[in-house]
CSV table of C-alpha atoms and ligand atoms in Angstrom, one decimal:
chain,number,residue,atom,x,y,z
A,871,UNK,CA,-149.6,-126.3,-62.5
A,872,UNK,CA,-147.3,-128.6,-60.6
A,873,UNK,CA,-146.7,-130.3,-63.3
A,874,UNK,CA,-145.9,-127.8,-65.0
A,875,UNK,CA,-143.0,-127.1,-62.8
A,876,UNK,CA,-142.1,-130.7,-62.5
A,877,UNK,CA,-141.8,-130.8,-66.5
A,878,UNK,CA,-139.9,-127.3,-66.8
A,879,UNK,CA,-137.3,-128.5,-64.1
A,880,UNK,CA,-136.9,-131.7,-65.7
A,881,UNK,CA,-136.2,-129.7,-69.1
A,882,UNK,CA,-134.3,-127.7,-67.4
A,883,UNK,CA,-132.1,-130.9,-65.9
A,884,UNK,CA,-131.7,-131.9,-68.9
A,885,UNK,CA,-130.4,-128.8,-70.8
A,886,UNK,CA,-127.8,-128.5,-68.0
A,887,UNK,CA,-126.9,-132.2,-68.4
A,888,UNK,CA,-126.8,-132.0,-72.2
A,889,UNK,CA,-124.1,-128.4,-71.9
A,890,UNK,CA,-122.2,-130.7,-69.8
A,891,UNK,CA,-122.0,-133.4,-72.2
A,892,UNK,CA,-121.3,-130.8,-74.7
A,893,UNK,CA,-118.9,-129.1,-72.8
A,894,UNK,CA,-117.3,-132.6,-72.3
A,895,UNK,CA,-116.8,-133.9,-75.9
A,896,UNK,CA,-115.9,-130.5,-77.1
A,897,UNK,CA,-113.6,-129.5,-74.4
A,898,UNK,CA,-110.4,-128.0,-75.7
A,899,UNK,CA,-106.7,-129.1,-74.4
A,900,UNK,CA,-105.7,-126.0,-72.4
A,901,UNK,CA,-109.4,-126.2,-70.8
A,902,UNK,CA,-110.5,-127.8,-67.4
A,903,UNK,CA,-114.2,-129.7,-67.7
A,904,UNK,CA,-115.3,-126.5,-65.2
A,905,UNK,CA,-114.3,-123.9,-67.8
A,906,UNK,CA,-115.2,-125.8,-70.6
A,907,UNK,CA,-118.8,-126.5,-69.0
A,908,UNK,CA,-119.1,-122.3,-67.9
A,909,UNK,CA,-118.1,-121.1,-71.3
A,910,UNK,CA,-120.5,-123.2,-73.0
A,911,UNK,CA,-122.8,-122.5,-70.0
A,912,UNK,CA,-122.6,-118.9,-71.0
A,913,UNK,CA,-123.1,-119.4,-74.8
A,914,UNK,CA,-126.5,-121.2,-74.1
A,915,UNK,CA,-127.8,-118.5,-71.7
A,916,UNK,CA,-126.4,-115.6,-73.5
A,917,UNK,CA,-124.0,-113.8,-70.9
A,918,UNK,CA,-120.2,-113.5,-71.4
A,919,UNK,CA,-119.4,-115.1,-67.5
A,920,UNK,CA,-116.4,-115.5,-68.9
A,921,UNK,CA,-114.9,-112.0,-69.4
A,922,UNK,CA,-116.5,-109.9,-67.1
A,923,UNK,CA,-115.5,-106.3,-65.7
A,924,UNK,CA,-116.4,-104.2,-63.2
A,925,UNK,CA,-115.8,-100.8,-61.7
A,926,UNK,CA,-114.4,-100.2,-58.1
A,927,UNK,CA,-117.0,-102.3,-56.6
A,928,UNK,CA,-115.7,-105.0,-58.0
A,929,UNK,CA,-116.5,-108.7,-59.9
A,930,UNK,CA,-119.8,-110.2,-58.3
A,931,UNK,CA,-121.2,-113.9,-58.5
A,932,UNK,CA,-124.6,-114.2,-59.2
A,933,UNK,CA,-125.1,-114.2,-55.0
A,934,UNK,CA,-123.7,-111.1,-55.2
A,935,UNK,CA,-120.7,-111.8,-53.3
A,936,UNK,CA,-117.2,-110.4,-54.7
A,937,UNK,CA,-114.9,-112.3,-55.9
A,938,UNK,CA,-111.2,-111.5,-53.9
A,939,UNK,CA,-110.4,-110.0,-50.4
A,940,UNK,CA,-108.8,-110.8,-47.7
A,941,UNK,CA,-105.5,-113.8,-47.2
A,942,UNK,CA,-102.5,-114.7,-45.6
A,943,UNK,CA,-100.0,-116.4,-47.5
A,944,UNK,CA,-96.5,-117.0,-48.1
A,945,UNK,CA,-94.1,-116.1,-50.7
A,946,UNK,CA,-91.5,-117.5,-52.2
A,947,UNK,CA,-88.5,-115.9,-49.7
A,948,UNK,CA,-90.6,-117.3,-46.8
A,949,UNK,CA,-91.8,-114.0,-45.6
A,950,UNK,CA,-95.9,-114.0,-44.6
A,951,UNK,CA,-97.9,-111.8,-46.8
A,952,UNK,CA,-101.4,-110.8,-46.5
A,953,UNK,CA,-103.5,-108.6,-49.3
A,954,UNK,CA,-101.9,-105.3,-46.9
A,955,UNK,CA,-98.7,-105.8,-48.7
A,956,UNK,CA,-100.1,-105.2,-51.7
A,957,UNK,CA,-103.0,-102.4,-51.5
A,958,UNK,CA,-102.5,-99.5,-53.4
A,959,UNK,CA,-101.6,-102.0,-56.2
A,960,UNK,CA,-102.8,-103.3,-59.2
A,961,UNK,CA,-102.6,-107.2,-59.4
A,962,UNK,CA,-102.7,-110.1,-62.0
A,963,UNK,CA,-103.2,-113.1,-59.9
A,964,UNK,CA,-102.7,-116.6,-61.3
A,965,UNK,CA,-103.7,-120.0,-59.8
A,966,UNK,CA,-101.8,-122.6,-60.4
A,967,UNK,CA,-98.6,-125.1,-60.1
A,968,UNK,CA,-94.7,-125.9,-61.2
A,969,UNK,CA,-96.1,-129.2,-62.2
A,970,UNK,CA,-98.1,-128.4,-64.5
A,971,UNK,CA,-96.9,-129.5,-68.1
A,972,UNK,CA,-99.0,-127.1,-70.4
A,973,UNK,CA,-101.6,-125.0,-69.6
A,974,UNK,CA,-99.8,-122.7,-66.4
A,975,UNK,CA,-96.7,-122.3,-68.3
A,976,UNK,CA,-99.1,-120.8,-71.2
A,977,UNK,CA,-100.4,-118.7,-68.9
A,978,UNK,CA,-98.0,-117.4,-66.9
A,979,UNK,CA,-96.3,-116.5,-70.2
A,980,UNK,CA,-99.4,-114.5,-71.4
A,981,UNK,CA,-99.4,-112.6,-68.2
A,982,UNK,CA,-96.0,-111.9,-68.7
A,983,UNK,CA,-96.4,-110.9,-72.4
A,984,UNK,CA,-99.0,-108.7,-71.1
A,985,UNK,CA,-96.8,-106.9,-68.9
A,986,UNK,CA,-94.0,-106.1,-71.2
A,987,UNK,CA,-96.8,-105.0,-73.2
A,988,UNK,CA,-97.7,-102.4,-70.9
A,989,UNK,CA,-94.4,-101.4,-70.3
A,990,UNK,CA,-94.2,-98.4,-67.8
A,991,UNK,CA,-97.7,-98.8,-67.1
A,992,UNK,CA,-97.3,-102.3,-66.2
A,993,UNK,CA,-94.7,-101.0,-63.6
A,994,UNK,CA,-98.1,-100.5,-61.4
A,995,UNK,CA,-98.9,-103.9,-61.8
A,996,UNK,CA,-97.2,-107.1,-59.6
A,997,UNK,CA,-97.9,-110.3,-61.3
A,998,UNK,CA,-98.6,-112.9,-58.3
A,999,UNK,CA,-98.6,-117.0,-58.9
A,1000,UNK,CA,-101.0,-119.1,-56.3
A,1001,UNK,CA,-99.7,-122.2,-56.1
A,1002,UNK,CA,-103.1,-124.5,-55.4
A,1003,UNK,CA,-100.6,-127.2,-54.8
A,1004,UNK,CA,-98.8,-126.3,-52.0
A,1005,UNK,CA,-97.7,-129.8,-50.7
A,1006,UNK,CA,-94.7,-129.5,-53.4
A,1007,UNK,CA,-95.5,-125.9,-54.2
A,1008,UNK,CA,-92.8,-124.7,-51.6
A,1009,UNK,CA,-91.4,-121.2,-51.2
A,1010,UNK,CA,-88.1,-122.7,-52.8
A,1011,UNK,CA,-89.7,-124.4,-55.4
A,1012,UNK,CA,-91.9,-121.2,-56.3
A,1013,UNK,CA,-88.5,-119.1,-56.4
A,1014,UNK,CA,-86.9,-121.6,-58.9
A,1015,UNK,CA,-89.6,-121.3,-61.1
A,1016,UNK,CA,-91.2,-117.8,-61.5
A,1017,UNK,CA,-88.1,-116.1,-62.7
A,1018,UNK,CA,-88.3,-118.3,-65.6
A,1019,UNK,CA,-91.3,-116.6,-66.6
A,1020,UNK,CA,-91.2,-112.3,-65.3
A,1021,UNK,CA,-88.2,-111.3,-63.4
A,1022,UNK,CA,-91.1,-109.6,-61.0
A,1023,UNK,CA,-93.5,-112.6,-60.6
A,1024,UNK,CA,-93.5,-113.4,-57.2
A,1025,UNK,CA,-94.8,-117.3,-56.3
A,1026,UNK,CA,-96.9,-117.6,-53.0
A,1027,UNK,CA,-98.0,-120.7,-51.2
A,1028,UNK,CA,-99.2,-121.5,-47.5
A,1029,UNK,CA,-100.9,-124.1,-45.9
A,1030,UNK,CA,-103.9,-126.2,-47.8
A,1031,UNK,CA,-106.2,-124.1,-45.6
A,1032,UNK,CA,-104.5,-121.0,-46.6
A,1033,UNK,CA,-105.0,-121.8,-50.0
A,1034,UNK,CA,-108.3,-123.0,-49.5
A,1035,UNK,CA,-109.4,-119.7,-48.5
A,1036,UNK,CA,-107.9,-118.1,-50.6
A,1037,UNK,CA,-109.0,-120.0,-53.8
A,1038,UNK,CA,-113.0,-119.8,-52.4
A,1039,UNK,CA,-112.3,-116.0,-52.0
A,1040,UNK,CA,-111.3,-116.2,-56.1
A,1041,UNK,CA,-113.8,-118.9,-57.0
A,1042,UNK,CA,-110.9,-121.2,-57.6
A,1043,UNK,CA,-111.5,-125.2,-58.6
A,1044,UNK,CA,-108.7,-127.3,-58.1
A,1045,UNK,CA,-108.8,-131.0,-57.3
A,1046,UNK,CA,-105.8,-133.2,-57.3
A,1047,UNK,CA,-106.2,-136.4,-60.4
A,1048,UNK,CA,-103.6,-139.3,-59.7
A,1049,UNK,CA,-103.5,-141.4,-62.7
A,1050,UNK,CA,-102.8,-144.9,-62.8
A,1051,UNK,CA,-100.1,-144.9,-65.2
A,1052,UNK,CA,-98.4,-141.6,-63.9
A,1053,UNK,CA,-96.3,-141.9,-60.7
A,1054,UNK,CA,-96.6,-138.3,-60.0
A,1055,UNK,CA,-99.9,-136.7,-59.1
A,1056,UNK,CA,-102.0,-133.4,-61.7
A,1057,UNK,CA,-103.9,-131.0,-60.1
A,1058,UNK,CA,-107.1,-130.1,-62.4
A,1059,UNK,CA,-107.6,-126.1,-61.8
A,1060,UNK,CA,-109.8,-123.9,-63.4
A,1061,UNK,CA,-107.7,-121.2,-65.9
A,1062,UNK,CA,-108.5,-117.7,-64.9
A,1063,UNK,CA,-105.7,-114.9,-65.2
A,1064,UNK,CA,-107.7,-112.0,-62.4
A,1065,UNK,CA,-106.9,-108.3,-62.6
A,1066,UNK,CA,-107.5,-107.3,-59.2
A,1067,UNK,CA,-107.7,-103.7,-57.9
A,1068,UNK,CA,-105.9,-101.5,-55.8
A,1069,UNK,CA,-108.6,-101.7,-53.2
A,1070,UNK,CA,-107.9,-106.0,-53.3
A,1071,UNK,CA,-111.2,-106.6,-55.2
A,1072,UNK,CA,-111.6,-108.4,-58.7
A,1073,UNK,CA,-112.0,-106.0,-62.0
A,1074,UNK,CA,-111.8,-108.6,-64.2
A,1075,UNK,CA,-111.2,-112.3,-65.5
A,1076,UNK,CA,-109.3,-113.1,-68.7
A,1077,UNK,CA,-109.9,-116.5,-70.0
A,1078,UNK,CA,-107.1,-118.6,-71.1
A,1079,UNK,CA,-107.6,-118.1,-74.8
A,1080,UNK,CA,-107.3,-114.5,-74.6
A,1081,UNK,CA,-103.7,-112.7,-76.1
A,1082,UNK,CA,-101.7,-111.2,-74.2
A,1083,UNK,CA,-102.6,-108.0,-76.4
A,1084,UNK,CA,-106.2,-108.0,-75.5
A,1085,UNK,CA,-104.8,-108.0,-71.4
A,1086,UNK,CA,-102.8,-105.9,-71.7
A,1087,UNK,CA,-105.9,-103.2,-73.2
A,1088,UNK,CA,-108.2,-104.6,-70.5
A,1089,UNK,CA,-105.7,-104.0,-68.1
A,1090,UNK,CA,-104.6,-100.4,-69.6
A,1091,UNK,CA,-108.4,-99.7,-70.0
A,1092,UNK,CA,-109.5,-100.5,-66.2
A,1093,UNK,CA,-106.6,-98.4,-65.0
A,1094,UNK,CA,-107.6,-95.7,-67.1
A,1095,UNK,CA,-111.5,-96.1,-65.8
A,1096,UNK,CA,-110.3,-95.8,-61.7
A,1097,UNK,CA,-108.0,-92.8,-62.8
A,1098,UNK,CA,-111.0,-91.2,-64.2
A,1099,UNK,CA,-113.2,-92.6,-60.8
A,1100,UNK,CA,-110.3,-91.3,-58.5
A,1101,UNK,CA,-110.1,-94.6,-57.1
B,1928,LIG,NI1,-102.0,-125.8,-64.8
């Protein structure tokens, strides 16, 4: 029997290291090794992790914890700004960075197709940026460079511990990658655009190849679900 087990884990160690060697050759440019490894994580086992929804309760990882809550940050006029300023809202939070050459720029353009999309519907909607590199991610910074993308994106930061809160409450990877050739520092990030609820909690996830035409029906479809929940 116990070998059994000891075989079945060791196939199991090795499924999970193969998907990860999979996920590593056939990673795509605007993916991160995490999200490359959890969409081909969710091919093998059969669930779409990758674009869930949920009602009023919220997004849940496996443990059953939900994703979102609580923060204190600051945006980019200086002012601090906690998830109070923005209940009664709907959200579309990015994580991310000014830095980055490709994959936020993408992104933070999808989100603001999707809102123009929407149009007066979207009016309910603030688009947020979360900087996860806030050592050159400063409020003046993040107000040169979100008007570029929605004239109502507004760019927060705080302190590394702020945002390290904040990105464990969202289930955020980020890890900064200094390359030997590059004088200037990356941050890998996982890719995630989250529609969160009025009540602060995560409805749903939109991975980074999704159109800004499918977001914009996910979003117009979860707003129509909590009208009909009266929540
Ligand atoms: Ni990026």
């Amino acid at each position: 029997m116990l070998r059994v087990i000891r075989i079945s884990s060791l196939l199991l160690l090795a499924l999970v290291a193969g998907i990860w060697a999979y996920a590593w050759v056939t990673k795509g440019p605007q993916e991160t090794l995490g999200e490359a490894f959890a969409s081909r994580l969710a091919g093998v086992f059969g669930q779409d992790m990758a674009v869930p929804s949920a009602g009023g309760g919220g997004l849940q990882t496996p443990g059953g914890i939900s994703l979102g809550g609580p923060f204190e940050l600051v945006d980019q006029s200086g002012k601090t700004v906690t998830e109070r300023d923005y209940a009664g809202r709907w959200l579309l939070v990015y994580f991310g960075f000014t830095y980055c050459p490709d994959v936020c720029p993408t992104e933070l353009g999808t989100m603001a197709s999707a809102l123009d999309i929407l149009g007066a519907a979207g009016e309910a909607v603030t688009p947020l940026l979360v900087t996860i590199d806030p050592q050159r991610d400063t409020p003046a910074a993040l107000a040169d460079y979100v008007p570029r993308f929605h004239p109502r994106l507004q760019g927060l930061t705080g302190t590394p511990e702020q945002i390290a809160a904040v990105a464990r409450r969202y289930r955020v990877y980020y890890a900064r990658v200094q390359r030997p050739e590059m004088t200037d520092y990356l941050m890998d990030h996982s890719s995630f655009i989250y529609l969160v609820g009025p009540e602060g909690r995560v409805r749903s996830l939109f991975r980074p190849e999704m159109t800004p035409e499918q977001i914009a029906a996910a979003v117009e479809g979860q707003m129509r679900a909590a009208l009909r929940a009266g929540s």
